[in-house]
mmCIF file of N, CA and C in Angstrom:
data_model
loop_
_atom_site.group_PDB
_atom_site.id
_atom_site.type_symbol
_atom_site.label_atom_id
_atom_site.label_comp_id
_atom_site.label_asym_id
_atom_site.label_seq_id
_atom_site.Cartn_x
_atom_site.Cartn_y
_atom_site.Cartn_z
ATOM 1 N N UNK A 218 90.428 107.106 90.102
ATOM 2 C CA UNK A 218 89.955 105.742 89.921
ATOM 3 C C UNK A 218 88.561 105.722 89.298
ATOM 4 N N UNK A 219 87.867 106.927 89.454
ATOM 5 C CA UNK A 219 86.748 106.793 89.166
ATOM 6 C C UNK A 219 86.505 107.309 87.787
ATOM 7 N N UNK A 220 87.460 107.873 86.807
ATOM 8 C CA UNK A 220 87.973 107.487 85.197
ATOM 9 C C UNK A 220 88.069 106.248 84.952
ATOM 10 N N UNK A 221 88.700 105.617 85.484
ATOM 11 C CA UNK A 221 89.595 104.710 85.106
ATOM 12 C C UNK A 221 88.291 103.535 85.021
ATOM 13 N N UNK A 222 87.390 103.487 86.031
ATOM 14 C CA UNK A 222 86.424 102.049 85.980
ATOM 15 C C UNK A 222 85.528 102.769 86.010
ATOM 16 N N UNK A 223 85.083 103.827 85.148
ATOM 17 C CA UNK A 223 83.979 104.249 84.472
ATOM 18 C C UNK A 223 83.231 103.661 84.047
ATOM 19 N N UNK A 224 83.863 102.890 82.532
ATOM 20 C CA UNK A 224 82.423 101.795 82.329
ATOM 21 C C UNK A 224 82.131 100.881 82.774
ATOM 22 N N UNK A 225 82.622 100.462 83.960
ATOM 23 C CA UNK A 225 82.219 99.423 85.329
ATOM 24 C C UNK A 225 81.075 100.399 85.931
ATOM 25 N N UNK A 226 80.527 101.538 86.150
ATOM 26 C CA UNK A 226 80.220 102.359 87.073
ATOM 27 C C UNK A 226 80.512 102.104 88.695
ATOM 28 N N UNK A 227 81.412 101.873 88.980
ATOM 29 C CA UNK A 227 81.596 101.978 90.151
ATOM 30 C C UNK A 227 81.966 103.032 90.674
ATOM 31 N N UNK A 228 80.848 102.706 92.154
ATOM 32 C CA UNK A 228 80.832 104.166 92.675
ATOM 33 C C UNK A 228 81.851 104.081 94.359
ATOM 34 N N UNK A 229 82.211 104.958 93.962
ATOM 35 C CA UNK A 229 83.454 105.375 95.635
ATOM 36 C C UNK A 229 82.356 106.552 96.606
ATOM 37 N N UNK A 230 82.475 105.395 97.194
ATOM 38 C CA UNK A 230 82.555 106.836 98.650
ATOM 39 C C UNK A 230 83.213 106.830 99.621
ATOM 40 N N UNK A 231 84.192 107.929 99.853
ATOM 41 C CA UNK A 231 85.272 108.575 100.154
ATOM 42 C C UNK A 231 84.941 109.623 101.699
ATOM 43 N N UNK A 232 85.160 109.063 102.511
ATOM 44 C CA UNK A 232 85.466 109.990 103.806
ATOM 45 C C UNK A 232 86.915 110.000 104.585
ATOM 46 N N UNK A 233 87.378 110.627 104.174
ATOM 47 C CA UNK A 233 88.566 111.872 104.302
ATOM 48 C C UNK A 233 89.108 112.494 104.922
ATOM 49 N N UNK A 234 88.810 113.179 106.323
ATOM 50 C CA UNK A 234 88.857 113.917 106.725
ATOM 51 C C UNK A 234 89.908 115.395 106.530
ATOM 52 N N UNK A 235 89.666 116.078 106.169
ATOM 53 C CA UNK A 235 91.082 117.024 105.727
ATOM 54 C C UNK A 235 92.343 117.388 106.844
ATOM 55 N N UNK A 236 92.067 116.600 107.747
ATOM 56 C CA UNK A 236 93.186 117.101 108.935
ATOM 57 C C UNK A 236 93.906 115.785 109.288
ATOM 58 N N UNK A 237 94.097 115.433 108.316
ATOM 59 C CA UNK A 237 94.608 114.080 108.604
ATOM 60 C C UNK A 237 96.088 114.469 108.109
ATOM 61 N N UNK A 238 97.584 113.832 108.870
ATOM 62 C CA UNK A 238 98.684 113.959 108.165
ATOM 63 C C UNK A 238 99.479 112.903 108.617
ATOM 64 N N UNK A 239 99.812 112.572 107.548
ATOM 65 C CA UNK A 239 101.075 111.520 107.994
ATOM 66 C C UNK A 239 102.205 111.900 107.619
ATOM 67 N N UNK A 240 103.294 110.950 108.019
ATOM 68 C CA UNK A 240 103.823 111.066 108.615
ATOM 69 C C UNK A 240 105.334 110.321 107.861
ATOM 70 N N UNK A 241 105.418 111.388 106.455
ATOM 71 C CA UNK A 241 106.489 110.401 105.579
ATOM 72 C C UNK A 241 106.181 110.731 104.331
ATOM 73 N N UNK A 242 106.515 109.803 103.081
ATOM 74 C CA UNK A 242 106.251 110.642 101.748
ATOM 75 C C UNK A 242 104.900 110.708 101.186
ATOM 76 N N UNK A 243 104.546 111.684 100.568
ATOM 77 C CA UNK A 243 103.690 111.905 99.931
ATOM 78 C C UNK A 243 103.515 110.550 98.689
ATOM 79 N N UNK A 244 104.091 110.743 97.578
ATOM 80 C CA UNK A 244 104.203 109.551 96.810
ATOM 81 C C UNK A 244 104.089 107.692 97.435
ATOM 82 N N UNK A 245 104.215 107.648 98.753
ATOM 83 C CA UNK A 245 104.920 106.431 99.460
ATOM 84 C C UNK A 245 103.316 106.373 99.295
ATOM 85 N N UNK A 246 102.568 107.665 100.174
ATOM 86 C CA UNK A 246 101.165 107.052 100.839
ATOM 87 C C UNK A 246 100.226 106.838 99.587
ATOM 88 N N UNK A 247 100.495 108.051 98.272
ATOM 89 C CA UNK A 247 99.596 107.702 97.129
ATOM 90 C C UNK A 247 100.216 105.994 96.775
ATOM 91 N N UNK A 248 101.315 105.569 96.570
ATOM 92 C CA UNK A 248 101.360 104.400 96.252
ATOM 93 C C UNK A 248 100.607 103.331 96.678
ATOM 94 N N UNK A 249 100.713 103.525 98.276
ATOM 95 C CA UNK A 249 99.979 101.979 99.312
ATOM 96 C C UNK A 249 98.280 102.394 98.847
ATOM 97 N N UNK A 250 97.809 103.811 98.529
ATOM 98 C CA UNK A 250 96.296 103.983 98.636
ATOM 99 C C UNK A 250 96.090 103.568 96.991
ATOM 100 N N UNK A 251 96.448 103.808 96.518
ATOM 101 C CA UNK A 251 96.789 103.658 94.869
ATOM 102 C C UNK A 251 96.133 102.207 94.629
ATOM 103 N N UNK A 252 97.466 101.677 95.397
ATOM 104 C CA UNK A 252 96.863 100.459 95.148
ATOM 105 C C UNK A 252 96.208 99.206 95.630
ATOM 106 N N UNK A 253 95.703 99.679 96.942
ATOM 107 C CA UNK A 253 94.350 99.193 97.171
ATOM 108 C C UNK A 253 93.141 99.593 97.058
ATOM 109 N N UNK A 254 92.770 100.948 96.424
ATOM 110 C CA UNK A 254 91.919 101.464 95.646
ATOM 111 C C UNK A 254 91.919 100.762 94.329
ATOM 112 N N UNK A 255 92.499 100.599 94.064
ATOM 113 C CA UNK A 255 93.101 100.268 92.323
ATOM 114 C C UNK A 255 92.158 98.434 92.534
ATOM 115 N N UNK A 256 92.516 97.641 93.699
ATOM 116 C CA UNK A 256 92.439 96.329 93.731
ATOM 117 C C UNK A 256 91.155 95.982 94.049
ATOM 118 N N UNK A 257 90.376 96.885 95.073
ATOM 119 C CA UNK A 257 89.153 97.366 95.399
ATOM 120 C C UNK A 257 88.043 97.559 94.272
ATOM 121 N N UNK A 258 88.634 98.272 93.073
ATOM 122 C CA UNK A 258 87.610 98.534 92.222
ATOM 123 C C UNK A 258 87.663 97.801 91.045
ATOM 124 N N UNK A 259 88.849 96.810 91.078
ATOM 125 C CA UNK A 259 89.294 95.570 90.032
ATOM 126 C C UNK A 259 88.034 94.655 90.200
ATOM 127 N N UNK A 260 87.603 94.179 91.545
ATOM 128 C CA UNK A 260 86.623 93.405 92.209
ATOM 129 C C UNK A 260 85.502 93.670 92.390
ATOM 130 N N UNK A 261 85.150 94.568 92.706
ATOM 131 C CA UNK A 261 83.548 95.317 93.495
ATOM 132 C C UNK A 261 83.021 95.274 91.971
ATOM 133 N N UNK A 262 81.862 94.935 92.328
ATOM 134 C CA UNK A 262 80.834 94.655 91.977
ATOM 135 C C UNK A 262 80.061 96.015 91.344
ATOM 136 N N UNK A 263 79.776 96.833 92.461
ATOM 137 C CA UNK A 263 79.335 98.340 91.960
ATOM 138 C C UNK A 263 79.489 99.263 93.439
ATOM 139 N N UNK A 264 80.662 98.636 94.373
ATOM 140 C CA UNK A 264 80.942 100.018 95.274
ATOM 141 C C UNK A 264 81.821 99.378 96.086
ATOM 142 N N UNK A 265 82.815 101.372 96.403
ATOM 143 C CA UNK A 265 83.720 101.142 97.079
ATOM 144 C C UNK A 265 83.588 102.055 97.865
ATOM 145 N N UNK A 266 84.141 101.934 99.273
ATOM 146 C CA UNK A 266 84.244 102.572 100.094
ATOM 147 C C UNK A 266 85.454 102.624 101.008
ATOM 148 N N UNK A 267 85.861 104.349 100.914
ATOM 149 C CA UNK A 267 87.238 104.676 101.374
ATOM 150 C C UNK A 267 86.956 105.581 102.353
ATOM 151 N N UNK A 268 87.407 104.759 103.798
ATOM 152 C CA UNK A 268 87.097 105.968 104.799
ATOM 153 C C UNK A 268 89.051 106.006 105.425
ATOM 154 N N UNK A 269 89.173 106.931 106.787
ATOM 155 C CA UNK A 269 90.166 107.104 106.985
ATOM 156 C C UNK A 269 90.101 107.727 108.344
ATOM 157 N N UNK A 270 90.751 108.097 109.352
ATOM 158 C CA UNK A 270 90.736 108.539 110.314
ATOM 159 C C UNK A 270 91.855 108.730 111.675
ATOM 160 N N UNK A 271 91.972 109.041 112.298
ATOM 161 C CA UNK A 271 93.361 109.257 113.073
ATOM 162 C C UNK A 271 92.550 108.231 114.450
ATOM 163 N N UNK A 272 93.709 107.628 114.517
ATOM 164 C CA UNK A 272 93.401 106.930 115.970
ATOM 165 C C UNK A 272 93.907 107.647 117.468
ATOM 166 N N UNK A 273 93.620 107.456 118.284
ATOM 167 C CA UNK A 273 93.784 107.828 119.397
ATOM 168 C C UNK A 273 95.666 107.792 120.039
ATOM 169 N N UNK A 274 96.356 106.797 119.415
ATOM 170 C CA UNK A 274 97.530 106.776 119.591
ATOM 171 C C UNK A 274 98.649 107.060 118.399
ATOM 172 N N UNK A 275 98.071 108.193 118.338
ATOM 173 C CA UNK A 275 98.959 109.246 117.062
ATOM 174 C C UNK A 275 98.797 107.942 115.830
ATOM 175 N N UNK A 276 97.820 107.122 115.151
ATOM 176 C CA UNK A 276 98.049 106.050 113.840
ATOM 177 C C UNK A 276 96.849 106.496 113.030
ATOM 178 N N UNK A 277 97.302 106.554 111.903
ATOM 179 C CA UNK A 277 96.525 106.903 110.838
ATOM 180 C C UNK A 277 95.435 105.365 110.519
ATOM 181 N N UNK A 278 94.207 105.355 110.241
ATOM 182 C CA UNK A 278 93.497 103.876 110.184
ATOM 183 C C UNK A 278 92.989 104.415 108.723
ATOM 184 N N UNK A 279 93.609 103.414 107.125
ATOM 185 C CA UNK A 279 92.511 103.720 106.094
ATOM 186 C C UNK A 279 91.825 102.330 106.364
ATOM 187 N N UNK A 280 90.474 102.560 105.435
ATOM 188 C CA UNK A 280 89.820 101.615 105.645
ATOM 189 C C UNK A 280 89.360 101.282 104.027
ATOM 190 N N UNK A 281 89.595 100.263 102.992
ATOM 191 C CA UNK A 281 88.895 100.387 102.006
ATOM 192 C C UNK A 281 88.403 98.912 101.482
ATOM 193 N N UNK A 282 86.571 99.081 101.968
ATOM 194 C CA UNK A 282 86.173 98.141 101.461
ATOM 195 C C UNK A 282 85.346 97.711 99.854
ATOM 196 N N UNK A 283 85.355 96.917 99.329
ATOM 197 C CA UNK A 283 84.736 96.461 98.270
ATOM 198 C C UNK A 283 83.170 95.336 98.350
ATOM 199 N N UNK A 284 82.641 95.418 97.505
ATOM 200 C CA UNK A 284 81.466 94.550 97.721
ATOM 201 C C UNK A 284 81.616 93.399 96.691
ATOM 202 N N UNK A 285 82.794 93.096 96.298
ATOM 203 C CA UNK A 285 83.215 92.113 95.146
ATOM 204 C C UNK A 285 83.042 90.823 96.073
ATOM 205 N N UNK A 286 83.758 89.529 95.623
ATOM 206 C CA UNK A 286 83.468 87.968 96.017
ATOM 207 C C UNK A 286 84.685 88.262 97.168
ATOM 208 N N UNK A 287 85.245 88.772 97.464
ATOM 209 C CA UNK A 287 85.838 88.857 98.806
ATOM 210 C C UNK A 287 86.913 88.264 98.472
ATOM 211 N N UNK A 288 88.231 87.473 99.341
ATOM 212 C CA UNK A 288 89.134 86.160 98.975
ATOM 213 C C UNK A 288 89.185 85.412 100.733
ATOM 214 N N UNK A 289 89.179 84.247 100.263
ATOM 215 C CA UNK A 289 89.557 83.167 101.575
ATOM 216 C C UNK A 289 90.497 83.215 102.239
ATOM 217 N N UNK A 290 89.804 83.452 103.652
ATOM 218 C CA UNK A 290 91.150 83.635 104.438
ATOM 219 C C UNK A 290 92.056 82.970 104.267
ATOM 220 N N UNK A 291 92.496 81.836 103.890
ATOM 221 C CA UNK A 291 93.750 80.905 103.485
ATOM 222 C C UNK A 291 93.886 81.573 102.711
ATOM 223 N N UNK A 292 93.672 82.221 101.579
ATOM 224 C CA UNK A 292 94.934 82.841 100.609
ATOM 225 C C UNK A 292 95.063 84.272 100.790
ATOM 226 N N UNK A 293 94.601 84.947 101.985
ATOM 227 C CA UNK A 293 94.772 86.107 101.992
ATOM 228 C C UNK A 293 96.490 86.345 102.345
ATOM 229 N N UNK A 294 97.379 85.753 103.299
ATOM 230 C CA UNK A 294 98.516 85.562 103.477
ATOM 231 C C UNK A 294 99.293 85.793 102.038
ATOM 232 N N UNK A 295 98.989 84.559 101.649
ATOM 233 C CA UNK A 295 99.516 84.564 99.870
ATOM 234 C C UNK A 295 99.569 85.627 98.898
ATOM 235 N N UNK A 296 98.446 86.176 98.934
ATOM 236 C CA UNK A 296 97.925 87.322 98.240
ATOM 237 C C UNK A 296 99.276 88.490 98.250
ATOM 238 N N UNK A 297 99.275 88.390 99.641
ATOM 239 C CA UNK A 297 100.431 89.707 100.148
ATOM 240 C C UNK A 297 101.554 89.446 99.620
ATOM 241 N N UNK A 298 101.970 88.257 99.282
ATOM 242 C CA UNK A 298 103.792 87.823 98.627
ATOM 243 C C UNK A 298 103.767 88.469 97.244
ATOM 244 N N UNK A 299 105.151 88.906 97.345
ATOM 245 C CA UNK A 299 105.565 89.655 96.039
ATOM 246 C C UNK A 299 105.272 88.603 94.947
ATOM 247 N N UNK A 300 104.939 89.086 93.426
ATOM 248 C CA UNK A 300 104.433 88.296 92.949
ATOM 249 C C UNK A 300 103.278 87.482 92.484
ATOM 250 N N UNK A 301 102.642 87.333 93.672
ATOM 251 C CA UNK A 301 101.693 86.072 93.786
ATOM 252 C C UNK A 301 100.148 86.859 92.838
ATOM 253 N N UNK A 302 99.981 86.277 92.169
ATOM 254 C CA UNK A 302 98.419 86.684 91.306
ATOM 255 C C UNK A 302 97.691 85.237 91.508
ATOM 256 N N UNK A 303 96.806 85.439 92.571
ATOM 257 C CA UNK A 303 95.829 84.332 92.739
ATOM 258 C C UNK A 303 94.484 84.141 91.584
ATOM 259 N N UNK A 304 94.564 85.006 90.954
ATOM 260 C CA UNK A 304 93.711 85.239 89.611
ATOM 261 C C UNK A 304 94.170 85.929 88.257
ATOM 262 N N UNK A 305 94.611 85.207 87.256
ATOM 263 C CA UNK A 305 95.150 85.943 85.732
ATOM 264 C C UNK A 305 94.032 86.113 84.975
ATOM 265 N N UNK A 306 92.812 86.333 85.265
ATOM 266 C CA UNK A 306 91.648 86.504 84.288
ATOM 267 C C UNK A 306 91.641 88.497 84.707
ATOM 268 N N UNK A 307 92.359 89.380 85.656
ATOM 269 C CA UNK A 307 92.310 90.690 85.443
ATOM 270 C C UNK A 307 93.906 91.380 85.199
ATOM 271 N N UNK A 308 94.238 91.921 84.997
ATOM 272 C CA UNK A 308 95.461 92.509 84.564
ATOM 273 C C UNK A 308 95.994 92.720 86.021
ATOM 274 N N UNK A 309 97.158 92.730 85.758
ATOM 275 C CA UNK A 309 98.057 93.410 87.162
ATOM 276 C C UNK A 309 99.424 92.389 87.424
ATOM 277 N N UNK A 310 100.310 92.790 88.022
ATOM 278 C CA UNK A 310 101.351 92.247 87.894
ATOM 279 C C UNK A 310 101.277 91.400 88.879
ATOM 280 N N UNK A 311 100.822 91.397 90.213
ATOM 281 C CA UNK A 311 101.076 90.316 91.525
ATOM 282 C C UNK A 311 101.927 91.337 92.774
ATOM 283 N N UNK A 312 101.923 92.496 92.351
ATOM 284 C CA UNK A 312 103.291 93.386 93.390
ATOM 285 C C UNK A 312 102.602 94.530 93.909
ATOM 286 N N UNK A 313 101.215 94.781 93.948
ATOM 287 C CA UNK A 313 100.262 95.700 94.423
ATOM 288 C C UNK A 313 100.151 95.855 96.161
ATOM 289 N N UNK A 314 99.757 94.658 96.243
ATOM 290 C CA UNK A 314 99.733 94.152 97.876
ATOM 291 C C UNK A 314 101.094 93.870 98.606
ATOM 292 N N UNK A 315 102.118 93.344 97.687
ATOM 293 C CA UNK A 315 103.591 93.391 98.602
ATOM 294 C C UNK A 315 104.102 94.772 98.437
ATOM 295 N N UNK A 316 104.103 95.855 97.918
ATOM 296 C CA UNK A 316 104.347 96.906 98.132
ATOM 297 C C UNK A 316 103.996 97.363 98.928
ATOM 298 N N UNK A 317 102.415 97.449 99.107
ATOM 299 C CA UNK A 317 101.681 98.366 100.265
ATOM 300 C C UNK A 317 102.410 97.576 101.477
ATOM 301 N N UNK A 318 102.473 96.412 101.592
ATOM 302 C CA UNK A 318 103.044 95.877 103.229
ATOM 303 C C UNK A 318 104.399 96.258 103.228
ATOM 304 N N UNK A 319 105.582 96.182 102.289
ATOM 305 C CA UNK A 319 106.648 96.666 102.366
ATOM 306 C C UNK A 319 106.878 98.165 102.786
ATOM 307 N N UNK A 320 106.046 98.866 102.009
ATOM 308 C CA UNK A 320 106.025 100.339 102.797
ATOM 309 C C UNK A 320 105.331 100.917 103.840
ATOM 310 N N UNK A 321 104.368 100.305 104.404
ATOM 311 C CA UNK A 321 103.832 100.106 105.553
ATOM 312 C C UNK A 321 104.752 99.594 106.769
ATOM 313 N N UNK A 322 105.281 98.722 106.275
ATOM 314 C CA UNK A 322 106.506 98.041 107.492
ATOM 315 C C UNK A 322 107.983 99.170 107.418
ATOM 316 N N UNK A 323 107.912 99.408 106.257
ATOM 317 C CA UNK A 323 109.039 100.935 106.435
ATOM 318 C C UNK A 323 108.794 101.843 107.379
ATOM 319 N N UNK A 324 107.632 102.223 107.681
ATOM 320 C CA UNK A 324 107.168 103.387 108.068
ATOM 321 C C UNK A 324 106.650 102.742 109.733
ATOM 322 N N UNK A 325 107.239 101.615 110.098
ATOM 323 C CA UNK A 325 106.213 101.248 111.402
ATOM 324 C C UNK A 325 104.957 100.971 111.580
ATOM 325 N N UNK A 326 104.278 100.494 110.162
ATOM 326 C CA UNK A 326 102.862 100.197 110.160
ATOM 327 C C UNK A 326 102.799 99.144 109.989
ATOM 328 N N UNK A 327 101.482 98.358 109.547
ATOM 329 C CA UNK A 327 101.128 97.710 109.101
ATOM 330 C C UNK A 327 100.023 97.477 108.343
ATOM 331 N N UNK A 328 99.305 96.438 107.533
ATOM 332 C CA UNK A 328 98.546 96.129 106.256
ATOM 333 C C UNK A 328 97.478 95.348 106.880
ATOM 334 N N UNK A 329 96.324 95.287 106.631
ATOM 335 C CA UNK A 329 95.684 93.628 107.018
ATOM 336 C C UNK A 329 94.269 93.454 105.941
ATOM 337 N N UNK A 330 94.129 92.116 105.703
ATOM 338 C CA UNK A 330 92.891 91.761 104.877
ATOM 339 C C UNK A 330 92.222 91.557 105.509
ATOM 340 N N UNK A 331 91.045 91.497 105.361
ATOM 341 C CA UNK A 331 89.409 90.637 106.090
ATOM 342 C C UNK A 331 88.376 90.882 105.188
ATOM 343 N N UNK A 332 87.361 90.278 105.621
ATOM 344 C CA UNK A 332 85.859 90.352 104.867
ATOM 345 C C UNK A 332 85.800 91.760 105.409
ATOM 346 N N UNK A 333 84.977 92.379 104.441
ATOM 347 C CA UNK A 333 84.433 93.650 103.987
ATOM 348 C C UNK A 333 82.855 93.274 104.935
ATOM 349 N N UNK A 334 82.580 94.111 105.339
ATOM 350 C CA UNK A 334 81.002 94.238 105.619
ATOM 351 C C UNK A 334 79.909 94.565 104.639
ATOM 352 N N UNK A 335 80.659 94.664 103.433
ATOM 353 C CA UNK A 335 79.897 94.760 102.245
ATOM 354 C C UNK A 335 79.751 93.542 101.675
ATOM 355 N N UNK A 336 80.224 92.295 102.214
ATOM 356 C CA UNK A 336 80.784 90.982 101.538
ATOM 357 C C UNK A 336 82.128 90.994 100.833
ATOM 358 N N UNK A 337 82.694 91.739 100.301
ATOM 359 C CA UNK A 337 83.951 91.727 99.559
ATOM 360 C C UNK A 337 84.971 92.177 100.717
ATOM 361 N N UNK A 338 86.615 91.879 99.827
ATOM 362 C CA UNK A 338 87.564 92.468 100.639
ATOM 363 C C UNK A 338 87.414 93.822 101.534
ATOM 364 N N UNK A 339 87.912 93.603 102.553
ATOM 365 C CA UNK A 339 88.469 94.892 103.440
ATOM 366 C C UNK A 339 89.716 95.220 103.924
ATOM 367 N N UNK A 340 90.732 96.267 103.049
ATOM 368 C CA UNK A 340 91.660 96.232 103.393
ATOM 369 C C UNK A 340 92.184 97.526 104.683
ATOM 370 N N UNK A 341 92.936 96.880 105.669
ATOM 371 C CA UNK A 341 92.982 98.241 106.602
ATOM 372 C C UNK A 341 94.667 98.500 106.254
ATOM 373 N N UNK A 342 95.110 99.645 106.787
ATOM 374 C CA UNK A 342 96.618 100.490 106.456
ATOM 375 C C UNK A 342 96.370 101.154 107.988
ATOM 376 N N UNK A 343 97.427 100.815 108.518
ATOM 377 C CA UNK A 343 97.948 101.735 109.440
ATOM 378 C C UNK A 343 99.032 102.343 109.340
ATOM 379 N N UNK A 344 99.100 103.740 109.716
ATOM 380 C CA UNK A 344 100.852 104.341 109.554
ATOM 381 C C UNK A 344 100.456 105.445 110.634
ATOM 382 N N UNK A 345 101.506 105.829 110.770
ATOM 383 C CA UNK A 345 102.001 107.421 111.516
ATOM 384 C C UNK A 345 101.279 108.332 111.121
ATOM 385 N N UNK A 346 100.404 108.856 112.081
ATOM 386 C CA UNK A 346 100.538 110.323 111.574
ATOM 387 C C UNK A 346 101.784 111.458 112.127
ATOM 388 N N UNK A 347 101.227 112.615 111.439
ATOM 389 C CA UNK A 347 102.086 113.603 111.908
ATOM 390 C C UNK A 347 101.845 114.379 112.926
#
């Protein structure tokens, strides 16, 4: 991602931990991180931040916030429907955010929006680990 919005300079910081495993496909989890990384750095302003961590009851927690204009809780619901592009002034199809919840709910997880503590979106992912 950090090719890709190069001449944005936006900067990621990424905590990781390397012992982290879940719990299902490889491709499934680059998809859901894909693309809320991807939506994260569409918005932010000049930073993103991707942390991650195992919870106490075997669940994987990502965490990725942006420091962009955030979105209103009334359309955060919306946001998630297949389809739905609450803004056509950036590229993208509308199927970023109903994917990640569709494969999240495959796997026994779930998705959620909120304000970022940076001011912008914060999106959380829960799934299985292994």
């Amino acid at each position: 991602m950090s090719r890709i919005y190069q001449a944005r300079q936006i900067r990621l910081t990424v905590n990781l931990p390397h012992d982290l495993s879940f719990r299902g496909e490889t491709q499934d989890l680059q998809d859901m991180l894909g693309n809320l990384v991807d939506n994260a750095c569409k918005w932010a302003v000049a930073h993103v931040m991707i942390e991650a961590w195992q919870e106490p009851n075997k669940t994987l927690r990502f965490v990725i916030d942006d420091d962009g204009p955030g979105m209103a809780p009334e359309k955060r619901a919306e946001a998630m429907k297949r389809g739905q592009r609450l803004d056509e002034s950036l590229p993208g199809s509308g199927l970023g955010l109903a994917i990640v919840g569709d494969l999240a709910e495959l796997y026994g997880g779930r998705f959620t929006l909120s304000t970022s503590p940076q001011g912008g979106l914060r999106s959380e992912l829960y799934l299985p680990s292994a």
